[in-house]
Short mmCIF file of C-alpha atoms in Angstrom, two decimals:
data_model
loop_
_atom_site.label_atom_id
_atom_site.label_comp_id
_atom_site.label_asym_id
_atom_site.label_seq_id
_atom_site.Cartn_x
_atom_site.Cartn_y
_atom_site.Cartn_z
CA UNK D 1 -148.64 -155.83 26.56
CA UNK D 2 -146.67 -158.60 24.91
CA UNK D 3 -145.23 -156.06 22.49
CA UNK D 4 -144.16 -153.72 25.26
CA UNK D 5 -142.34 -156.54 27.05
CA UNK D 6 -140.72 -157.59 23.81
CA UNK D 7 -139.65 -154.01 23.16
CA UNK D 8 -138.09 -153.75 26.61
CA UNK D 9 -136.30 -157.06 26.22
CA UNK D 10 -135.01 -156.20 22.76
CA UNK D 11 -133.68 -152.81 23.83
CA UNK D 12 -132.62 -153.70 27.32
CA UNK D 13 -128.99 -152.66 26.80
CA UNK D 14 -130.05 -149.27 25.50
CA UNK D 15 -132.49 -148.80 28.36
CA UNK D 16 -129.88 -149.78 30.93
CA UNK D 17 -127.47 -147.37 29.29
CA UNK D 18 -130.02 -144.53 29.41
CA UNK D 19 -130.83 -145.26 33.04
CA UNK D 20 -127.22 -145.39 34.18
CA UNK D 21 -126.22 -142.36 32.13
CA UNK D 22 -129.13 -140.44 33.62
CA UNK D 23 -128.06 -141.54 37.10
CA UNK D 24 -124.50 -140.34 36.58
CA UNK D 25 -125.76 -137.02 35.19
CA UNK D 26 -127.88 -136.69 38.31
CA UNK D 27 -124.82 -137.29 40.52
CA UNK D 28 -122.82 -134.79 38.49
CA UNK D 29 -125.43 -132.05 38.69
CA UNK D 30 -125.94 -132.72 42.37
CA UNK D 31 -122.24 -132.35 43.02
CA UNK D 32 -122.35 -128.91 41.39
CA UNK D 33 -124.77 -127.53 43.95
CA UNK D 34 -123.47 -126.55 47.36
CA UNK D 35 -124.35 -128.72 50.34
CA UNK D 36 -126.05 -131.40 48.34
CA UNK D 37 -123.26 -133.78 47.38
CA UNK D 38 -124.22 -136.31 49.98
CA UNK D 39 -123.85 -139.67 48.22
CA UNK D 40 -120.70 -139.45 46.19
CA UNK D 41 -117.83 -138.26 48.32
CA UNK D 42 -114.55 -139.64 49.52
CA UNK D 43 -115.31 -139.27 53.23
CA UNK D 44 -116.78 -142.76 53.53
CA UNK D 45 -115.25 -145.76 55.25
CA UNK D 46 -113.87 -147.61 52.23
CA UNK D 47 -112.21 -144.72 50.43
CA UNK D 48 -111.05 -143.16 53.68
CA UNK D 49 -109.50 -146.49 54.69
CA UNK D 50 -107.69 -146.87 51.38
CA UNK D 51 -106.32 -143.34 51.56
CA UNK D 52 -105.31 -143.96 55.17
CA UNK D 53 -103.17 -146.95 54.20
CA UNK D 54 -101.62 -145.05 51.28
CA UNK D 55 -100.96 -142.06 53.50
CA UNK D 56 -99.34 -144.27 56.14
CA UNK D 57 -96.72 -145.17 53.57
CA UNK D 58 -96.37 -141.77 51.97
CA UNK D 59 -96.18 -139.51 55.00
CA UNK D 60 -92.65 -140.53 55.99
CA UNK D 61 -91.29 -138.86 52.90
CA UNK D 62 -92.61 -135.47 54.03
CA UNK D 63 -91.59 -135.64 57.69
CA UNK D 64 -88.62 -133.31 57.30
CA UNK D 65 -90.70 -130.63 55.59
CA UNK D 66 -93.50 -131.00 58.12
CA UNK D 67 -91.07 -130.55 60.99
CA UNK D 68 -89.61 -127.46 59.40
CA UNK D 69 -93.09 -125.96 58.97
CA UNK D 70 -93.99 -126.70 62.59
CA UNK D 71 -90.76 -125.15 63.87
CA UNK D 72 -91.37 -122.06 61.78
CA UNK D 73 -94.89 -121.73 63.17
CA UNK D 74 -93.65 -122.18 66.73
CA UNK D 75 -91.00 -119.53 66.18
CA UNK D 76 -93.68 -117.11 64.97
CA UNK D 77 -96.05 -117.83 67.84
CA UNK D 78 -93.29 -117.56 70.45
CA UNK D 79 -92.14 -114.25 68.97
CA UNK D 80 -95.67 -112.92 69.27
CA UNK D 81 -96.26 -114.24 72.78
CA UNK D 82 -93.01 -112.99 74.33
CA UNK D 83 -93.27 -109.59 72.69
CA UNK D 84 -96.81 -108.98 73.83
CA UNK D 85 -95.80 -107.87 77.33
CA UNK D 86 -98.02 -110.46 78.97
CA UNK D 87 -97.50 -112.36 82.16
CA UNK D 88 -96.23 -115.49 80.42
CA UNK D 89 -96.39 -117.59 83.56
CA UNK D 90 -100.17 -117.39 83.45
CA UNK D 91 -100.37 -118.14 79.75
CA UNK D 92 -101.86 -121.62 80.02
CA UNK D 93 -104.41 -123.15 77.71
CA UNK D 94 -106.74 -123.53 80.71
CA UNK D 95 -107.11 -119.78 81.07
CA UNK D 96 -108.67 -119.54 77.63
CA UNK D 97 -111.29 -122.16 78.35
CA UNK D 98 -113.65 -119.85 80.18
CA UNK D 99 -115.21 -118.12 77.23
CA UNK D 100 -113.62 -119.12 73.93
CA UNK D 101 -115.12 -118.20 70.58
CA UNK D 102 -113.09 -120.56 68.45
CA UNK D 103 -111.97 -124.10 69.02
CA UNK D 104 -109.08 -125.57 67.03
CA UNK D 105 -108.59 -129.23 66.22
CA UNK D 106 -105.74 -130.79 64.28
CA UNK D 107 -106.17 -133.15 61.37
CA UNK D 108 -104.08 -134.82 58.72
CA UNK D 109 -104.78 -134.55 54.99
CA UNK D 110 -105.18 -137.97 53.40
CA UNK D 111 -106.00 -136.85 49.89
CA UNK D 112 -105.57 -133.53 48.17
CA UNK D 113 -106.36 -132.62 44.57
CA UNK D 114 -105.68 -129.38 42.72
CA UNK D 115 -105.74 -130.17 39.01
CA UNK D 116 -109.49 -130.49 38.54
CA UNK D 117 -111.98 -127.63 38.51
CA UNK D 118 -113.78 -128.94 41.59
CA UNK D 119 -111.11 -129.92 44.09
CA UNK D 120 -111.62 -131.59 47.45
CA UNK D 121 -109.42 -132.73 50.32
CA UNK D 122 -110.06 -135.69 52.59
CA UNK D 123 -108.97 -135.37 56.23
CA UNK D 124 -108.73 -137.99 58.96
CA UNK D 125 -111.18 -136.53 61.48
CA UNK D 126 -114.93 -137.00 61.32
CA UNK D 127 -118.12 -137.07 63.37
CA UNK D 128 -116.32 -139.03 66.10
CA UNK D 129 -114.04 -136.06 66.69
CA UNK D 130 -117.07 -133.71 66.53
CA UNK D 131 -116.19 -132.29 63.15
CA UNK D 132 -119.31 -130.89 61.52
CA UNK D 133 -120.27 -129.43 58.17
CA UNK D 134 -119.19 -125.78 57.64
CA UNK D 135 -116.14 -125.82 59.89
CA UNK D 136 -113.22 -123.87 58.47
CA UNK D 137 -109.91 -125.55 57.58
CA UNK D 138 -106.59 -123.65 57.68
CA UNK D 139 -102.86 -124.32 57.93
CA UNK D 140 -100.28 -122.23 59.72
CA UNK D 141 -99.70 -120.31 56.49
CA UNK D 142 -103.27 -119.63 55.48
CA UNK D 143 -106.69 -120.73 54.43
CA UNK D 144 -107.46 -124.17 52.92
CA UNK D 145 -111.22 -124.69 52.67
CA UNK D 146 -114.51 -125.57 54.34
CA UNK D 147 -115.73 -128.97 55.59
CA UNK D 148 -118.51 -130.20 53.31
CA UNK D 149 -119.24 -133.83 54.19
CA UNK D 150 -118.46 -135.87 57.27
CA UNK D 151 -118.55 -139.56 58.11
CA UNK D 152 -117.61 -141.34 61.34
CA UNK D 153 -113.85 -141.10 60.83
CA UNK D 154 -113.27 -138.85 57.82
CA UNK D 155 -114.39 -135.56 56.33
CA UNK D 156 -114.21 -134.12 52.85
CA UNK D 157 -113.19 -130.50 52.57
CA UNK D 158 -114.22 -128.13 49.79
CA UNK D 159 -110.89 -126.62 48.76
CA UNK D 160 -110.61 -122.91 47.95
CA UNK D 161 -109.40 -124.23 44.59
CA UNK D 162 -112.95 -125.12 43.64
CA UNK D 163 -115.26 -123.20 41.33
CA UNK D 164 -118.03 -123.58 43.92
CA UNK D 165 -116.01 -122.08 46.75
CA UNK D 166 -116.87 -118.48 47.75
CA UNK D 167 -115.21 -117.07 50.83
CA UNK D 168 -115.68 -113.69 52.49
CA UNK D 169 -112.37 -111.81 52.39
CA UNK D 170 -111.06 -108.31 52.88
CA UNK D 171 -108.01 -106.09 52.65
CA UNK D 172 -105.82 -106.13 55.73
CA UNK D 173 -105.26 -102.37 55.88
CA UNK D 174 -108.84 -101.24 55.21
CA UNK D 175 -112.21 -102.89 55.67
CA UNK D 176 -113.16 -103.23 51.99
CA UNK D 177 -114.71 -106.67 51.60
CA UNK D 178 -115.04 -109.00 48.64
CA UNK D 179 -115.43 -112.66 47.77
CA UNK D 180 -112.61 -115.09 47.17
CA UNK D 181 -113.28 -117.35 44.15
CA UNK D 182 -111.14 -119.44 41.80
CA UNK D 183 -110.95 -119.25 38.01
CA UNK D 184 -109.37 -122.75 37.65
CA UNK D 185 -106.26 -121.44 35.90
CA UNK D 186 -103.52 -121.91 38.48
CA UNK D 187 -103.21 -123.57 41.88
CA UNK D 188 -101.07 -120.65 43.07
CA UNK D 189 -103.64 -117.91 42.53
CA UNK D 190 -107.20 -117.26 43.63
CA UNK D 191 -109.33 -114.25 42.66
CA UNK D 192 -110.91 -111.65 44.90
CA UNK D 193 -114.01 -110.19 43.25
CA UNK D 194 -116.65 -107.59 44.15
CA UNK D 195 -114.16 -105.37 45.94
CA UNK D 196 -115.16 -101.72 45.70
CA UNK D 197 -113.26 -99.57 43.20
CA UNK D 198 -112.68 -97.01 45.93
CA UNK D 199 -110.43 -99.44 47.80
CA UNK D 200 -106.80 -98.24 47.86
CA UNK D 201 -105.20 -101.31 46.30
CA UNK D 202 -101.47 -101.77 45.87
CA UNK D 203 -99.51 -104.72 44.58
CA UNK D 204 -98.25 -106.70 47.56
CA UNK D 205 -101.13 -105.82 49.90
CA UNK D 206 -102.20 -108.63 52.21
CA UNK D 207 -105.65 -110.20 51.87
CA UNK D 208 -107.24 -111.80 54.96
CA UNK D 209 -110.59 -113.40 55.72
CA UNK D 210 -113.35 -110.98 56.67
CA UNK D 211 -115.27 -111.26 59.90
CA UNK D 212 -118.62 -111.55 58.12
CA UNK D 213 -118.87 -115.30 57.82
CA UNK D 214 -119.42 -117.55 60.79
CA UNK D 215 -116.89 -120.04 59.40
CA UNK D 216 -113.50 -118.34 59.71
CA UNK D 217 -112.35 -115.90 62.37
CA UNK D 218 -111.43 -112.49 61.03
CA UNK D 219 -107.82 -112.21 59.98
CA UNK D 220 -106.85 -115.67 58.71
CA UNK D 221 -104.17 -115.07 56.09
CA UNK D 222 -105.07 -115.71 52.45
CA UNK D 223 -102.45 -114.14 50.19
CA UNK D 224 -101.02 -111.00 48.62
CA UNK D 225 -102.26 -108.86 45.73
CA UNK D 226 -100.44 -109.92 42.59
CA UNK D 227 -102.32 -107.85 40.01
CA UNK D 228 -105.71 -106.17 39.76
CA UNK D 229 -108.03 -104.66 37.18
CA UNK D 230 -111.49 -103.07 37.02
CA UNK D 231 -114.07 -105.71 36.07
CA UNK D 232 -116.41 -105.45 33.07
CA UNK D 233 -119.14 -103.69 35.00
CA UNK D 234 -116.75 -100.92 36.01
CA UNK D 235 -117.78 -100.81 39.67
CA UNK D 236 -115.39 -103.21 41.29
CA UNK D 237 -111.92 -104.68 41.11
CA UNK D 238 -110.95 -108.21 40.15
CA UNK D 239 -107.83 -108.96 42.16
CA UNK D 240 -105.44 -111.81 41.42
CA UNK D 241 -104.34 -113.09 44.82
CA UNK D 242 -101.13 -115.06 45.25
CA UNK D 243 -101.92 -117.58 47.98
CA UNK D 244 -99.61 -117.93 50.99
CA UNK D 245 -100.40 -121.62 51.11
CA UNK D 246 -98.83 -123.98 48.64
CA UNK D 247 -102.09 -125.77 47.91
CA UNK D 248 -100.24 -128.59 46.17
CA UNK D 249 -98.42 -129.57 49.37
CA UNK D 250 -100.62 -129.74 52.47
CA UNK D 251 -99.88 -132.17 55.28
CA UNK D 252 -101.37 -131.13 58.61
CA UNK D 253 -104.30 -128.75 58.97
CA UNK D 254 -106.31 -127.10 61.73
CA UNK D 255 -110.09 -127.37 61.76
CA UNK D 256 -111.77 -124.30 63.26
CA UNK D 257 -115.07 -124.48 65.08
CA UNK D 258 -116.87 -121.21 65.72
CA UNK D 259 -118.57 -121.82 69.06
CA UNK D 260 -120.82 -118.81 68.56
CA UNK D 261 -121.96 -119.73 65.05
CA UNK D 262 -125.39 -120.94 66.15
CA UNK D 263 -126.03 -117.81 68.17
CA UNK D 264 -125.02 -115.51 65.30
CA UNK D 265 -127.09 -117.46 62.79
CA UNK D 266 -130.20 -117.42 64.95
CA UNK D 267 -129.80 -113.67 65.35
CA UNK D 268 -129.48 -113.12 61.61
CA UNK D 269 -132.49 -115.24 60.75
CA UNK D 270 -135.56 -113.13 59.90
CA UNK D 271 -138.07 -113.23 62.72
CA UNK D 272 -141.19 -114.03 60.67
CA UNK D 273 -139.93 -117.34 59.40
CA UNK U 1 -115.01 -169.24 32.62
CA UNK U 2 -114.35 -168.94 36.35
CA UNK U 3 -110.80 -168.01 35.51
CA UNK U 4 -112.00 -165.16 33.31
CA UNK U 5 -114.32 -163.84 36.02
CA UNK U 6 -111.55 -163.98 38.62
CA UNK U 7 -109.11 -162.34 36.24
CA UNK U 8 -111.57 -159.53 35.48
CA UNK U 9 -112.37 -158.91 39.16
CA UNK U 10 -108.70 -158.60 40.04
CA UNK U 11 -108.17 -156.27 37.10
CA UNK U 12 -111.16 -154.14 38.18
CA UNK U 13 -109.86 -153.61 41.72
CA UNK U 14 -106.20 -153.21 40.78
CA UNK U 15 -106.92 -150.65 38.04
CA UNK U 16 -109.09 -148.53 40.36
CA UNK U 17 -106.48 -148.58 43.12
CA UNK U 18 -103.62 -147.72 40.75
CA UNK U 19 -105.71 -144.93 39.25
CA UNK U 20 -106.74 -143.24 42.49
CA UNK U 21 -103.49 -143.74 44.39
CA UNK U 22 -100.92 -143.06 41.67
CA UNK U 23 -102.21 -141.71 38.40
CA UNK U 24 -104.61 -139.15 39.91
CA UNK U 25 -101.62 -137.43 41.50
CA UNK U 26 -99.24 -137.17 38.57
CA UNK U 27 -100.36 -133.65 37.55
CA UNK U 28 -97.83 -133.41 34.74
CA UNK U 29 -97.46 -129.72 33.69
CA UNK U 30 -99.95 -128.84 36.44
CA UNK U 31 -103.08 -130.52 35.15
CA UNK U 32 -102.39 -133.48 32.85
CA UNK U 33 -103.42 -136.78 34.43
CA UNK U 34 -103.72 -140.09 32.63
CA UNK U 35 -106.89 -142.10 33.21
CA UNK U 36 -105.68 -145.63 32.67
CA UNK U 37 -108.52 -147.34 34.55
CA UNK U 38 -110.56 -147.42 31.33
CA UNK U 39 -108.22 -150.20 30.17
CA UNK U 40 -110.77 -152.39 31.92
CA UNK U 41 -113.44 -151.32 29.44
CA UNK U 42 -111.10 -151.34 26.46
CA UNK U 43 -109.80 -154.85 27.12
CA UNK U 44 -113.00 -156.45 28.41
CA UNK U 45 -113.62 -159.70 26.49
CA UNK U 46 -115.97 -158.97 23.62
CA UNK U 47 -118.88 -161.24 24.35
CA UNK U 48 -122.62 -161.00 23.96
CA UNK U 49 -123.68 -159.84 27.38
CA UNK U 50 -123.68 -156.13 26.70
CA UNK U 51 -126.11 -155.22 29.48
CA UNK U 52 -123.77 -156.59 32.12
CA UNK U 53 -120.85 -154.85 30.43
CA UNK U 54 -122.60 -151.44 30.47
CA UNK U 55 -123.41 -151.96 34.13
CA UNK U 56 -119.81 -152.89 34.96
CA UNK U 57 -118.65 -149.76 33.16
CA UNK U 58 -120.95 -147.69 35.33
CA UNK U 59 -119.68 -149.37 38.49
CA UNK U 60 -116.06 -148.78 37.48
CA UNK U 61 -116.67 -145.09 36.82
CA UNK U 62 -118.63 -144.66 40.02
CA UNK U 63 -115.83 -146.18 42.11
CA UNK U 64 -113.30 -143.74 40.64
CA UNK U 65 -115.80 -140.91 41.20
CA UNK U 66 -116.21 -141.75 44.86
CA UNK U 67 -112.46 -141.74 45.35
CA UNK U 68 -111.89 -138.47 43.56
CA UNK U 69 -114.99 -136.52 44.72
CA UNK U 70 -116.08 -135.75 41.19
CA UNK U 71 -119.82 -136.37 41.29
CA UNK U 72 -120.67 -138.68 38.40
CA UNK U 73 -118.38 -137.55 35.60
CA UNK U 74 -116.30 -140.73 35.34
CA UNK U 75 -119.43 -142.90 35.56
CA UNK U 76 -121.14 -141.02 32.73
CA UNK U 77 -118.08 -141.22 30.48
CA UNK U 78 -117.49 -144.92 31.21
CA UNK U 79 -121.11 -145.90 30.63
CA UNK U 80 -121.04 -144.15 27.28
CA UNK U 81 -117.87 -145.79 25.99
CA UNK U 82 -119.04 -149.17 27.29
CA UNK U 83 -122.27 -148.75 25.34
CA UNK U 84 -120.73 -147.61 22.05
CA UNK U 85 -117.72 -149.93 22.16
CA UNK U 86 -119.09 -152.48 19.60
CA UNK U 87 -119.26 -149.71 16.98
CA UNK U 88 -115.57 -149.00 17.41
CA UNK U 89 -114.67 -152.68 17.51
CA UNK U 90 -116.22 -153.03 14.08
CA UNK U 91 -114.76 -149.74 12.88
CA UNK U 92 -111.21 -150.52 13.96
CA UNK U 93 -110.97 -154.22 13.24
CA UNK U 94 -113.30 -154.40 10.25
CA UNK U 95 -116.29 -156.65 9.75
CA UNK U 96 -114.00 -159.53 8.86
CA UNK U 97 -113.43 -159.91 12.56
CA UNK U 98 -116.29 -161.67 14.17
CA UNK U 99 -116.07 -159.60 17.30
CA UNK U 100 -116.78 -162.54 19.54
CA UNK U 101 -113.28 -163.82 19.03
CA UNK U 102 -110.91 -160.87 19.11
CA UNK U 103 -107.79 -161.57 21.11
CA UNK U 104 -106.41 -158.21 22.14
CA UNK U 105 -102.83 -159.40 22.22
CA UNK U 106 -102.90 -160.73 18.68
CA UNK U 107 -104.08 -157.68 16.75
CA UNK U 108 -101.82 -155.45 14.71
CA UNK U 109 -100.59 -152.14 16.08
CA UNK U 110 -102.41 -149.81 13.66
CA UNK U 111 -105.93 -150.97 14.38
CA UNK U 112 -105.13 -151.20 18.08
CA UNK U 113 -104.04 -147.55 18.08
CA UNK U 114 -107.23 -146.45 16.26
CA UNK U 115 -109.42 -148.39 18.66
CA UNK U 116 -107.64 -147.11 21.79
CA UNK U 117 -107.56 -143.48 20.61
CA UNK U 118 -111.23 -143.38 19.62
CA UNK U 119 -112.48 -144.72 22.95
CA UNK U 120 -110.03 -142.70 25.05
CA UNK U 121 -110.76 -139.38 23.35
CA UNK U 122 -114.53 -139.89 23.61
CA UNK U 123 -114.20 -140.82 27.28
CA UNK U 124 -112.01 -137.82 28.08
CA UNK U 125 -114.22 -135.40 26.15
CA UNK U 126 -117.39 -136.45 27.99
CA UNK U 127 -115.57 -136.47 31.31
CA UNK U 128 -114.02 -133.01 31.00
CA UNK U 129 -117.21 -131.51 29.55
CA UNK U 130 -119.19 -132.67 32.55
CA UNK U 131 -116.45 -131.74 35.01
CA UNK U 132 -116.05 -128.18 33.74
CA UNK U 133 -119.77 -127.92 32.85
CA UNK U 134 -119.41 -124.60 31.07
CA UNK U 135 -119.81 -124.24 27.31
CA UNK U 136 -117.84 -120.98 27.26
CA UNK U 137 -114.75 -122.91 28.36
CA UNK U 138 -114.88 -125.26 25.37
CA UNK U 139 -111.23 -124.48 24.55
CA UNK U 140 -110.11 -125.57 28.01
CA UNK U 141 -112.17 -128.77 27.64
CA UNK U 142 -110.60 -129.57 24.25
CA UNK U 143 -107.12 -128.74 25.51
CA UNK U 144 -107.47 -131.01 28.53
CA UNK U 145 -109.01 -133.76 26.37
CA UNK U 146 -106.15 -133.63 23.89
CA UNK U 147 -103.22 -133.57 26.33
CA UNK U 148 -104.62 -136.00 28.88
CA UNK U 149 -105.81 -138.21 26.03
CA UNK U 150 -102.35 -138.46 24.48
CA UNK U 151 -100.86 -139.28 27.89
CA UNK U 152 -103.50 -141.95 28.52
CA UNK U 153 -103.05 -143.54 25.07
CA UNK U 154 -99.28 -143.76 25.53
CA UNK U 155 -99.58 -145.33 28.98
CA UNK U 156 -102.32 -147.75 27.90
CA UNK U 157 -100.25 -148.94 24.94
CA UNK U 158 -97.18 -149.38 27.13
CA UNK U 159 -99.16 -151.30 29.75
CA UNK U 160 -100.80 -153.60 27.20
CA UNK U 161 -97.42 -154.30 25.61
CA UNK U 162 -95.77 -155.00 28.98
CA UNK U 163 -98.52 -157.28 30.21
CA UNK U 164 -99.37 -159.14 27.01
CA UNK U 165 -98.89 -162.86 27.34
CA UNK U 166 -97.12 -164.15 24.27
CA UNK U 167 -96.57 -167.86 24.54
CA UNK U 168 -94.57 -169.40 21.77
#
């Protein structure tokens, strides 16, 4: 017994090192599996607060660009609304409250990264604003990511520029579906894989989200086909997608809640569970 | 002694804040970021309490990890360099230096460069290996280690030169 204690005391630095190294490996491996990175994330009070202060200083430098983006989006929406041949006098938000499928909330990005292989964003809405895990995040130009962790006031968002991100997507002109992933090489491009080789692909085709996931509505813009090739198996295309969003410059985002997600999920669950 | 503790605490907080608010967003050439927060480990007074030092290294890495959503990659890298630092102290400054009494602002440039580079490259290699976590991308890991490492070494040297207190 005495010898064991002596051994521990003599090698205590090494043992502490082993323990702490093991702990950090545990955190690392945990962060590589989806929906399990619960301890180490930037959506807690301290880090969120620090990013909030920093953002309060930094956001004034982007105000002009933000305004321009908002104006552009308003122009687009107004063009659509007034060309739809609707009775615009009745077009109030209240009329859509009867049976909506999607609810939109706005949020501001406090932290955005795009140079790592696992990138996350931190936004300034959390549980208090009823943001929950698995809500979709988009901008007016296109898709951004999926909410992964929430705290009272902040949420961390799994960016589409993350090797763990996998998003259901499809061609705009046909219904061929695939998965949107990222090969870490450039923040401007994501890759669409598993798309059937019978799909009529052309360079410049638009890629949108598919309706198969309960996270995004069908038709959120993703990007255009930049180049494509048959993958090693020979059955499907690997498409290089140029993203509409400039992922390096994201200010305000919309968080999408699918109000029918629970219903769809309960329907898809096998009955003999 | 109290002065040293206070000094170290301030350095700990300031380095983490500078790292996460400024240097994590430089993205030179798209992906090159310097990781200057390990100056805390490099310049920590070389005393006998290695257990505490290893623990502080872990805490430093973990704080940066929490800010940058990276799991535990910074913590693992920091713990390792904190643990093996005495080897490199001896290697760079020779056994003639009793490593209890090194003053980091009085050593010559050559051995300082060796010491900085060794620790920084080891830190970056462990960090990027764990972050990318894919042995088939070893070239990407080495490329990131090399470029970010050079950037970090340059900045660390500049910072130590700017902030060294030379009283004559």
